[in-house]
Amino acid sequence: MTEFNVPSKKALRKMGYLSDQAGIVNRYFREEGNWHSHIDNCHAFILQEITKAKPKQILVLGSGWLLDFPIDSEQIFMIDISLADIHHPRQIRHKINKLNNVELIEADVTGGLIEKVFLWVQEARKSGKRPDISEWEIPLITFCKDYDYVISLNILNQLDILLVDYIRKFWDFSDEEILSFRKRIQNAHTSIFNSSPGILISDIKELQKDKKGRVVNEKKLIFADFPKAKTRKSWVWNFDTNFAYNNSYQIDMAVDAISF
């Protein structure tokens, strides 16, 4: 198994990963409690499933600001936890320093795709040739350590967004090319659960609402294939009520939580 890949700071900055992470917590505070039911649902589902599975070592992919992971639960204190993300905010580092059972791992949870796409784009721009993204190899995600349990935490639909945004700055691609690229990225992620038990929580649809609160458009976010689920729970959360994410609509997210 390979070591976790750590993207260069240049790639993270140029591709918008650091500003995107800051934007998440800013939106959380701006929503003034509208995220609480979503966070509570995430915590409850995670605690429910780890109570059943009784893992000794958990890897959390996409830990971020730890809003949706029950880090303060007594059940968590009994388990060795590894939190993986491309960057751990200073506030999170300070919090984790007090916990003996938790380690932080800076990692590209796509298995190294961030740096690969950054370099592929630079090479294509130098050559002056539009790249064929269907030929870009999507790395399988492997771990340098065996974990009893893996949790993919609200990142599946996020994995491809900044990558696609970045390549679209320089070239136009057809909807079919982009869809295939998204699906291959997401499938590489869900394949983790072919061999490892765990949990995947993700937005699956973006629900666009008008000023009267009526859903007028739905946007599919997930294109991956999933292993057979043991448990599934679904809910909707008020993601953005201030027209900040999309100035034409308020946004709800339909969420699936799945255990494998």
XYZ file of N, CA and C in Angstrom, residues 1-254:
762
model
N 0.829 -1.192 0.000
C 0.000 0.000 0.000
C 0.869 1.249 0.000
N 0.390 2.296 -0.591
C 1.180 3.520 -0.734
C 0.937 4.483 0.423
N 1.905 5.367 0.586
C 1.736 6.420 1.577
C 0.701 7.426 1.079
N 0.120 8.162 2.008
C -0.780 9.233 1.624
C -0.023 10.270 0.804
N -0.669 10.771 -0.226
C -0.097 11.823 -1.046
C -0.430 13.180 -0.443
N 0.560 14.078 -0.398
C 0.342 15.431 0.099
C 0.521 16.403 -1.060
N -0.532 17.089 -1.490
C -0.404 18.029 -2.611
C 0.498 19.201 -2.236
N 1.113 19.800 -3.245
C 1.923 20.988 -3.005
C 1.019 22.159 -2.621
N 1.572 23.064 -1.832
C 0.813 24.256 -1.447
C 0.439 25.088 -2.670
N 1.314 25.070 -3.673
C 1.034 25.823 -4.891
C -0.213 25.276 -5.578
N -0.305 23.945 -5.690
C -1.478 23.332 -6.325
C -2.741 23.646 -5.535
N -2.670 23.519 -4.218
C -3.848 23.777 -3.382
C -4.312 25.219 -3.518
N -3.365 26.150 -3.565
C -3.712 27.570 -3.677
C -4.281 27.892 -5.052
N -3.599 27.438 -6.096
C -4.029 27.742 -7.459
C -5.391 27.122 -7.785
N -5.655 25.947 -7.209
C -6.887 25.228 -7.537
C -8.025 25.551 -6.578
N -7.774 26.390 -5.572
C -8.843 26.896 -4.726
C -9.205 26.053 -3.526
N -8.359 25.095 -3.161
C -8.722 24.195 -2.067
C -8.704 24.876 -0.699
N -7.742 25.729 -0.460
C -7.651 26.370 0.847
C -8.769 27.388 1.041
N -9.069 28.164 0.011
C -10.161 29.136 0.128
C -11.508 28.426 0.228
N -11.642 27.283 -0.434
C -12.884 26.519 -0.363
C -13.126 26.013 1.047
N -12.087 25.543 1.712
C -12.234 25.054 3.075
C -12.651 26.176 4.021
N -12.066 27.346 3.847
C -12.453 28.499 4.667
C -13.900 28.887 4.398
N -14.328 28.751 3.154
C -15.700 29.100 2.795
C -16.731 28.239 3.480
N -16.380 26.991 3.781
C -17.320 26.087 4.434
C -17.692 26.593 5.822
N -16.699 26.913 6.619
C -17.003 27.348 7.979
C -17.672 28.718 7.980
N -17.329 29.581 7.021
C -17.996 30.874 6.921
C -19.484 30.694 6.614
N -19.800 29.752 5.736
C -21.206 29.489 5.414
C -21.935 28.910 6.628
N -21.256 28.060 7.369
C -21.849 27.472 8.586
C -22.279 28.573 9.552
N -21.418 29.532 9.809
C -21.761 30.614 10.731
C -22.835 31.531 10.136
N -22.794 31.740 8.845
C -23.775 32.611 8.198
C -25.179 32.011 8.261
N -25.262 30.694 8.273
C -26.566 30.045 8.269
C -27.248 30.008 9.643
N -26.535 30.371 10.699
C -27.127 30.576 12.033
C -28.022 29.416 12.476
N -27.494 28.222 12.433
C -28.233 27.083 12.977
C -28.927 26.209 11.956
N -28.988 26.637 10.707
C -29.683 25.834 9.703
C -28.983 24.506 9.402
N -27.724 24.400 9.785
C -26.991 23.151 9.548
C -27.122 22.162 10.707
N -27.725 22.573 11.801
C -27.692 21.745 13.007
C -28.360 20.388 12.816
N -29.479 20.355 12.123
C -30.155 19.060 11.951
C -29.297 18.119 11.106
N -28.630 18.645 10.092
C -27.734 17.836 9.272
C -26.570 17.301 10.110
N -25.967 18.169 10.895
C -24.846 17.759 11.748
C -25.301 16.715 12.759
N -26.456 16.925 13.375
C -26.988 15.955 14.345
C -27.258 14.607 13.679
N -27.788 14.632 12.457
C -28.045 13.384 11.738
C -26.740 12.643 11.426
N -25.717 13.391 11.026
C -24.416 12.769 10.763
C -23.861 12.118 12.023
N -23.873 12.850 13.121
C -23.355 12.319 14.383
C -24.114 11.056 14.790
N -25.430 11.121 14.729
C -26.244 9.986 15.172
C -25.983 8.754 14.315
N -25.886 8.943 12.995
C -25.661 7.797 12.113
C -24.281 7.187 12.362
N -23.268 8.014 12.495
C -21.915 7.511 12.750
C -21.866 6.730 14.058
N -22.422 7.292 15.120
C -22.387 6.619 16.420
C -23.193 5.334 16.397
N -24.312 5.349 15.715
C -25.140 4.143 15.584
C -24.364 3.014 14.910
N -23.677 3.339 13.813
C -23.010 2.303 13.036
C -21.705 1.823 13.673
N -20.963 2.711 14.325
C -19.739 2.231 14.972
C -20.068 1.440 16.243
N -21.231 1.693 16.841
C -21.677 0.871 17.968
C -21.910 -0.565 17.503
N -22.446 -0.711 16.312
C -22.662 -2.047 15.745
C -21.333 -2.705 15.366
N -20.457 -1.938 14.704
C -19.244 -2.512 14.125
C -18.116 -2.713 15.139
N -18.098 -1.879 16.171
C -17.073 -1.936 17.214
C -15.634 -1.901 16.661
N -15.311 -0.934 15.816
C -13.941 -0.848 15.285
C -12.960 -0.358 16.350
N -11.688 -0.721 16.156
C -10.630 -0.249 17.048
C -9.863 0.921 16.440
N -9.829 0.969 15.104
C -9.119 2.035 14.402
C -9.995 2.556 13.275
N -10.250 3.860 13.268
C -11.093 4.474 12.242
C -10.288 5.515 11.475
N -10.417 5.479 10.157
C -9.876 6.524 9.299
C -11.032 7.375 8.798
N -10.968 8.680 9.025
C -11.997 9.612 8.564
C -11.430 10.408 7.392
N -12.068 10.282 6.240
C -11.639 10.992 5.045
C -12.478 12.256 4.872
N -11.813 13.412 4.877
C -12.527 14.675 4.749
C -13.004 15.211 6.086
N -12.118 15.186 7.078
C -12.520 15.585 8.438
C -12.769 17.087 8.556
N -12.020 17.897 7.809
C -12.281 19.336 7.764
C -12.364 20.002 9.114
N -13.468 20.699 9.313
C -13.698 21.457 10.543
C -14.326 20.609 11.647
N -14.500 19.322 11.415
C -15.071 18.392 12.403
C -16.491 18.790 12.813
N -17.197 19.457 11.919
C -18.586 19.798 12.219
C -19.459 18.547 12.241
N -19.220 17.643 11.297
C -20.118 16.509 11.099
C -19.579 15.198 11.664
N -18.487 15.259 12.423
C -17.950 14.072 13.087
C -18.050 14.256 14.601
N -18.580 13.255 15.323
C -18.831 13.410 16.773
C -17.577 13.227 17.609
N -16.620 14.114 17.424
C -15.312 13.968 18.052
C -15.390 14.035 19.575
N -16.432 14.682 20.119
C -16.544 14.844 21.570
C -17.365 13.745 22.240
N -17.812 12.759 21.468
C -18.606 11.675 22.043
C -17.735 10.734 22.865
N -18.276 10.222 23.965
C -17.543 9.274 24.799
C -17.187 8.012 24.024
N -18.040 7.621 23.073
C -17.751 6.437 22.261
C -16.478 6.618 21.445
N -16.226 7.832 20.997
C -15.049 8.115 20.176
C -13.771 8.042 21.001
N -13.848 8.372 22.292
C -12.666 8.351 23.141
C -12.068 6.952 23.258
N -12.862 5.914 22.963
C -12.421 4.537 23.118
C -11.789 3.973 21.843
N -11.699 4.771 20.788
C -11.256 4.296 19.477
C -10.072 5.139 19.012
N -9.115 4.515 18.343
C -8.027 5.272 17.715
C -8.552 5.873 16.413
N -8.428 7.184 16.282
C -8.997 7.910 15.155
C -7.885 8.590 14.353
N -7.907 8.397 13.037
C -7.024 9.138 12.130
C -7.894 10.050 11.272
N -7.610 11.341 11.312
C -8.377 12.327 10.559
C -7.556 12.790 9.364
N -8.052 12.538 8.158
C -7.315 12.865 6.942
C -8.016 13.965 6.168
N -7.250 14.991 5.804
C -7.747 16.067 4.942
C -6.554 16.778 4.336
N -6.808 17.590 3.302
C -5.698 18.270 2.635
C -5.067 19.342 3.523
N -5.847 19.837 4.487
C -5.339 20.873 5.383
C -6.185 20.837 6.649
N -5.516 20.929 7.805
C -6.233 20.960 9.078
C -6.144 22.365 9.650
N -7.283 23.061 9.776
C -7.259 24.426 10.295
C -6.594 24.501 11.668
N -6.042 25.645 11.940
C -5.326 25.850 13.209
C -6.202 25.521 14.410
N -7.475 25.906 14.355
C -8.377 25.637 15.471
C -8.549 24.141 15.714
N -8.566 23.367 14.626
C -8.711 21.917 14.755
C -7.441 21.299 15.320
N -6.294 21.779 14.862
C -5.025 21.278 15.403
C -4.953 21.514 16.916
N -5.373 22.682 17.335
C -5.362 23.012 18.761
C -6.284 22.065 19.541
N -7.448 21.788 18.998
C -8.406 20.905 19.665
C -7.864 19.479 19.763
N -7.279 18.989 18.679
C -6.816 17.606 18.634
C -5.589 17.398 19.517
N -4.807 18.417 19.740
C -3.636 18.296 20.612
C -3.995 17.809 22.011
N -5.246 17.995 22.394
C -5.690 17.600 23.726
C -6.215 16.167 23.775
N -6.281 15.509 22.613
C -6.878 14.177 22.534
C -5.801 13.139 22.226
N -5.605 12.209 23.135
C -4.541 11.222 22.979
C -4.856 10.146 21.941
N -6.132 9.985 21.605
C -6.530 8.888 20.710
C -6.687 9.331 19.255
N -6.343 10.586 18.947
C -6.604 11.131 17.616
C -5.301 11.626 16.981
N -5.102 11.286 15.701
C -3.983 11.818 14.941
C -4.507 12.538 13.708
N -3.747 13.532 13.247
C -4.084 14.284 12.049
C -3.147 13.877 10.912
N -3.735 13.659 9.739
C -2.958 13.312 8.555
C -3.293 14.312 7.458
N -2.292 15.025 6.983
C -2.511 15.885 5.819
C -2.383 15.018 4.575
N -3.438 14.956 3.778
C -3.459 14.022 2.662
C -4.454 14.449 1.604
N -4.149 14.064 0.383
C -5.104 14.186 -0.714
C -5.963 12.928 -0.692
N -7.220 13.058 -0.301
C -8.068 11.872 -0.154
C -8.530 11.323 -1.496
N -8.120 11.943 -2.609
C -8.361 11.363 -3.931
C -7.233 10.408 -4.329
N -6.266 10.203 -3.451
C -5.163 9.307 -3.771
C -4.077 9.941 -4.612
N -4.026 11.257 -4.644
C -2.975 11.954 -5.379
C -3.440 12.641 -6.645
N -4.737 12.657 -6.893
C -5.249 13.206 -8.144
C -5.103 14.723 -8.226
N -5.153 15.412 -7.095
C -5.051 16.874 -7.116
C -3.746 17.308 -7.774
N -2.625 16.779 -7.284
C -1.326 17.151 -7.843
C -1.194 16.679 -9.283
N -1.727 15.495 -9.580
C -1.658 14.972 -10.946
C -2.377 15.902 -11.924
N -3.602 16.314 -11.574
C -4.355 17.197 -12.470
C -3.638 18.533 -12.623
N -3.110 19.053 -11.538
C -2.384 20.317 -11.603
C -1.217 20.220 -12.589
N -0.448 19.132 -12.517
C 0.706 18.961 -13.404
C 0.267 18.673 -14.839
N -0.790 17.869 -15.005
C -1.299 17.585 -16.347
C -1.724 18.879 -17.049
N -2.392 19.752 -16.306
C -2.851 21.014 -16.889
C -1.660 21.882 -17.268
N -0.658 21.955 -16.385
C 0.518 22.771 -16.696
C 1.226 22.258 -17.950
N 1.351 20.936 -18.061
C 2.020 20.345 -19.218
C 1.231 20.612 -20.503
N -0.109 20.473 -20.425
C -0.937 20.695 -21.610
C -0.903 22.155 -22.044
N -0.868 23.070 -21.102
C -0.806 24.487 -21.446
C 0.526 24.826 -22.123
N 1.600 24.212 -21.646
C 2.900 24.451 -22.266
C 2.937 23.917 -23.695
N 2.312 22.768 -23.909
C 2.327 22.155 -25.241
C 1.358 22.840 -26.194
N 0.376 23.560 -25.627
C -0.625 24.224 -26.452
C -1.691 23.291 -26.984
N -1.728 22.057 -26.463
C -2.707 21.075 -26.918
C -3.782 20.851 -25.857
N -5.016 20.814 -26.312
C -6.123 20.502 -25.405
C -5.993 19.048 -24.938
N -6.008 18.803 -23.625
C -5.818 17.436 -23.144
C -7.046 16.563 -23.388
N -6.809 15.273 -23.471
C -7.889 14.292 -23.540
C -8.076 13.739 -22.133
N -9.068 14.276 -21.401
C -9.205 13.891 -19.999
C -9.666 12.449 -19.835
N -10.155 11.836 -20.902
C -10.528 10.424 -20.814
C -9.298 9.541 -20.647
N -8.122 10.063 -21.003
C -6.882 9.300 -20.872
C -6.208 9.516 -19.524
N -6.691 10.453 -18.733
C -6.097 10.688 -17.427
C -6.445 9.530 -16.498
N -5.431 8.928 -15.931
C -5.632 7.777 -15.056
C -6.034 8.235 -13.661
N -7.135 7.712 -13.178
C -7.616 8.053 -11.839
C -7.009 7.065 -10.848
N -6.229 7.540 -9.877
C -5.576 6.600 -8.952
C -6.576 5.934 -8.013
N -6.340 4.655 -7.752
C -7.104 3.986 -6.708
C -6.583 4.456 -5.359
N -7.460 4.505 -4.388
C -7.103 5.043 -3.085
C -6.621 3.907 -2.197
N -5.373 4.000 -1.767
C -4.788 2.976 -0.919
C -4.236 3.612 0.348
N -4.069 2.810 1.366
C -3.645 3.321 2.662
C -2.369 2.623 3.104
N -1.520 3.365 3.810
C -0.259 2.805 4.284
C -0.436 2.053 5.599
N -1.645 1.994 6.084
C -1.927 1.357 7.368
C -3.277 0.670 7.262
N -3.420 -0.436 7.930
C -4.707 -1.129 7.926
C -5.633 -0.492 8.962
N -6.837 -0.181 8.525
C -7.835 0.387 9.421
C -9.024 -0.579 9.512
N -9.634 -0.614 10.689
C -10.812 -1.461 10.861
C -12.023 -0.885 10.135
N -12.018 0.428 9.939
C -13.229 1.114 9.518
C -12.835 2.411 8.832
N -13.532 2.748 7.747
C -13.265 3.993 7.021
C -14.562 4.793 6.933
N -14.464 6.074 7.206
C -15.619 6.968 7.086
C -15.312 8.035 6.042
N -16.120 8.066 4.999
C -16.057 9.123 3.981
C -17.098 10.161 4.362
N -16.623 11.344 4.741
C -17.484 12.287 5.447
C -17.833 13.507 4.593
N -18.948 13.409 3.902
C -19.464 14.548 3.119
C -18.448 15.093 2.116
N -17.761 14.164 1.434
C -16.787 14.617 0.432
C -16.993 14.006 -0.943
N -17.785 12.937 -1.067
C -17.858 12.242 -2.354
C -18.234 13.192 -3.488
N -19.255 14.007 -3.281
C -19.676 14.921 -4.351
C -18.753 16.128 -4.480
N -17.819 16.279 -3.532
C -16.879 17.403 -3.584
C -15.594 17.054 -4.329
N -15.303 15.762 -4.478
C -13.989 15.346 -4.963
C -13.667 15.890 -6.351
N -14.688 15.956 -7.203
C -14.438 16.340 -8.591
C -14.666 17.820 -8.873
N -15.341 18.540 -7.970
C -15.793 19.893 -8.282
C -14.646 20.843 -8.596
N -13.673 20.957 -7.689
C -12.587 21.906 -7.915
C -11.670 21.449 -9.049
N -11.548 20.135 -9.226
C -10.754 19.628 -10.346
C -11.380 20.038 -11.673
N -12.700 19.852 -11.786
C -13.406 20.227 -13.010
C -13.371 21.735 -13.206
N -13.589 22.494 -12.132
C -13.536 23.954 -12.242
C -12.174 24.408 -12.755
N -11.125 23.758 -12.287
C -9.772 24.160 -12.671
C -9.504 23.890 -14.146
N -9.828 22.693 -14.625
C -9.542 22.392 -16.032
C -10.435 23.209 -16.971
N -11.624 23.582 -16.492
C -12.525 24.380 -17.332
C -12.081 25.840 -17.437
N -11.142 26.250 -16.610
C -10.596 27.598 -16.769
C -9.833 27.741 -18.083
N -9.350 26.617 -18.600
C -8.445 26.660 -19.737
C -9.019 26.051 -21.012
N -9.965 25.116 -20.879
C -10.521 24.451 -22.056
C -12.010 24.170 -21.856
N -12.718 24.070 -22.960
C -14.109 23.632 -22.944
C -14.154 22.128 -23.186
N -14.955 21.459 -22.384
C -15.170 20.021 -22.564
C -16.668 19.766 -22.677
N -17.014 18.711 -23.367
C -18.424 18.376 -23.521
C -18.987 17.867 -22.201
N -20.310 17.923 -22.085
C -20.963 17.390 -20.885
C -20.628 15.917 -20.701
N -20.539 15.188 -21.792
C -20.234 13.752 -21.715
C -18.820 13.518 -21.179
N -17.867 14.330 -21.635
C -16.489 14.182 -21.146
C -16.406 14.478 -19.651
N -17.077 15.541 -19.231
C -17.045 15.920 -17.812
C -17.758 14.880 -16.961
N -18.884 14.391 -17.415
C -19.624 13.387 -16.658
C -18.790 12.123 -16.473
N -18.127 11.685 -17.531
C -17.283 10.492 -17.436
C -16.138 10.709 -16.450
N -15.545 11.908 -16.491
C -14.452 12.243 -15.571
C -14.943 12.227 -14.128
N -16.080 12.854 -13.882
C -16.656 12.867 -12.528
C -16.919 11.441 -12.035
N -17.530 10.644 -12.905
C -17.902 9.281 -12.497
C -16.675 8.453 -12.163
N -15.623 8.592 -12.937
C -14.412 7.815 -12.662
C -13.778 8.227 -11.333
N -13.801 9.519 -11.034
C -13.271 9.986 -9.752
C -14.101 9.439 -8.595
N -15.410 9.535 -8.712
C -16.279 9.067 -7.636
C -16.212 7.553 -7.475
N -16.109 6.818 -8.582
C -16.010 5.356 -8.492
C -14.719 4.913 -7.809
N -13.633 5.645 -8.050
C -12.379 5.323 -7.368
C -12.548 5.450 -5.857
N -13.360 6.422 -5.451
C -13.588 6.638 -4.021
C -14.495 5.552 -3.422
N -15.609 5.277 -4.062
C -16.535 4.289 -3.499
C -15.948 2.887 -3.529
N -14.939 2.641 -4.373
C -14.326 1.313 -4.413
C -13.617 0.969 -3.108
N -13.327 1.979 -2.278
C -12.752 1.729 -0.948
C -13.593 0.700 -0.205
N -14.907 0.811 -0.354
C -15.816 0.000 0.453
C -16.061 -1.388 -0.140
N -15.374 -1.692 -1.230
C -15.384 -3.068 -1.722
C -14.571 -3.975 -0.807
N -13.591 -3.386 -0.126
C -12.698 -4.183 0.713
C -12.648 -3.733 2.166
N -13.259 -2.596 2.474
C -13.208 -2.080 3.841
C -14.606 -1.741 4.335
N -14.971 -2.196 5.535
C -16.249 -1.757 6.105
C -16.184 -0.293 6.488
N -17.335 0.361 6.522
C -17.329 1.759 6.918
C -18.616 2.471 6.572
N -18.510 3.797 6.513
C -19.658 4.679 6.320
C -19.320 5.681 5.223
N -20.289 5.969 4.400
C -20.184 7.057 3.436
C -21.394 7.970 3.608
N -21.136 9.245 3.847
C -22.193 10.255 3.933
C -21.923 11.286 2.846
N -22.946 11.584 2.052
C -22.728 12.524 0.948
C -24.022 13.191 0.530
N -23.901 14.464 0.099
C -24.984 15.088 -0.646
C -25.155 14.300 -1.945
N -26.392 14.035 -2.324
C -26.624 13.311 -3.573
C -27.362 14.160 -4.609
N -28.112 15.166 -4.136
C -28.821 16.071 -5.044
C -28.824 17.477 -4.475
N -28.678 18.438 -5.357
C -28.831 19.839 -4.988
C -30.243 20.269 -5.368
N -30.978 20.768 -4.389
C -32.357 21.197 -4.600
C -32.383 22.721 -4.614
N -32.735 23.276 -5.748
C -32.734 24.729 -5.920
C -34.141 25.264 -5.696
N -34.277 26.216 -4.756
C -35.589 26.725 -4.359
C -35.709 28.215 -4.681
N -36.915 28.614 -5.057
C -37.153 30.029 -5.304
C -37.413 30.754 -3.988
N -37.721 32.044 -4.061
C -37.890 32.849 -2.847
C -39.087 32.427 -2.016
N -40.004 31.669 -2.619
C -41.163 31.164 -1.878
C -40.904 29.782 -1.283
N -39.681 29.284 -1.445
C -39.322 27.993 -0.865
C -39.720 26.793 -1.700
N -40.113 27.020 -2.946
C -40.509 25.921 -3.825
C -39.290 25.385 -4.576
N -39.154 24.060 -4.621
C -38.070 23.446 -5.381
C -38.398 23.562 -6.867
N -37.548 24.278 -7.596
C -37.806 24.510 -9.021
C -36.810 23.772 -9.919
N -35.681 23.350 -9.332
C -34.694 22.579 -10.094
C -34.015 21.581 -9.169
N -33.606 20.459 -9.726
C -32.811 19.480 -9.010
C -31.556 19.178 -9.816
N -30.424 19.102 -9.126
C -29.146 18.840 -9.789
C -28.527 17.589 -9.194
N -28.324 16.583 -10.018
C -27.719 15.340 -9.559
C -26.248 15.556 -9.260
N -25.774 15.020 -8.141
C -24.401 15.236 -7.723
C -23.555 13.963 -7.713
N -24.206 12.803 -7.654
C -23.487 11.545 -7.525
C -23.696 10.693 -8.772
N -22.590 10.179 -9.304
C -22.621 9.367 -10.519
C -21.927 8.022 -10.309
N -21.523 7.761 -9.085
C -20.735 6.573 -8.780
C -21.613 5.339 -8.618
N -20.954 4.189 -8.699
C -21.579 2.907 -8.361
C -21.240 2.608 -6.903
N -22.196 1.996 -6.192
C -21.994 1.730 -4.777
C -21.991 0.226 -4.495
N -21.138 -0.210 -3.570
C -21.274 -1.580 -3.074
C -22.620 -1.732 -2.354
N -22.997 -2.969 -2.073
C -24.263 -3.221 -1.392
C -24.244 -2.627 0.016
N -25.276 -1.871 0.348
C -25.343 -1.194 1.646
C -25.929 -2.105 2.720
N -25.456 -1.913 3.953
C -26.052 -2.576 5.106
C -27.192 -1.728 5.679
N -26.916 -0.428 5.804
C -27.896 0.498 6.382
C -27.866 1.778 5.560
N -29.032 2.387 5.387
C -29.108 3.643 4.647
C -30.112 4.570 5.337
N -29.733 5.833 5.433
C -30.639 6.851 5.958
C -30.536 8.072 5.062
N -31.644 8.769 4.859
C -31.665 9.945 3.989
C -32.311 11.114 4.708
N -31.879 12.311 4.362
C -32.488 13.522 4.892
C -32.179 14.696 3.962
N -32.810 15.824 4.229
C -32.576 17.062 3.479
C -32.142 18.134 4.464
N -31.140 18.927 4.072
C -30.714 20.009 4.967
C -30.668 21.342 4.245
N -30.876 22.399 5.013
C -30.858 23.767 4.483
C -29.404 24.212 4.354
N -28.859 24.028 3.182
C -27.434 24.296 2.967
C -27.150 25.789 2.872
N -27.951 26.510 2.092
C -27.716 27.945 1.914
C -29.057 28.651 1.723
N -29.419 29.467 2.690
C -30.688 30.197 2.635
C -30.498 31.663 2.280
N -29.231 32.069 2.070
C -28.915 33.488 1.882
C -28.563 33.857 0.439
N -28.804 32.937 -0.497
C -28.485 33.176 -1.907
C -27.002 33.500 -2.103
N -26.152 32.957 -1.206
C -24.713 33.199 -1.299
C -24.032 32.153 -2.169
N -24.514 30.922 -2.145
C -23.944 29.845 -2.954
C -24.379 29.976 -4.410
N -25.636 30.364 -4.590
C -26.193 30.601 -5.927
C -27.112 31.806 -5.803
N -26.791 32.890 -6.474
C -27.547 34.128 -6.255
C -28.957 34.086 -6.834
N -29.308 32.981 -7.499
C -30.663 32.844 -8.036
C -31.567 31.969 -7.175
N -30.960 31.153 -6.312
C -31.749 30.172 -5.566
C -31.242 30.016 -4.138
N -32.169 29.637 -3.255
C -31.785 29.033 -1.991
C -31.481 27.566 -2.283
N -30.558 26.975 -1.505
C -30.116 25.619 -1.799
C -30.347 24.692 -0.611
N -31.076 23.609 -0.869
C -31.121 22.465 0.048
C -30.312 21.346 -0.558
N -29.800 20.463 0.296
C -29.075 19.286 -0.168
C -29.791 18.031 0.320
N -30.044 17.116 -0.597
C -30.533 15.790 -0.231
C -29.323 14.922 0.078
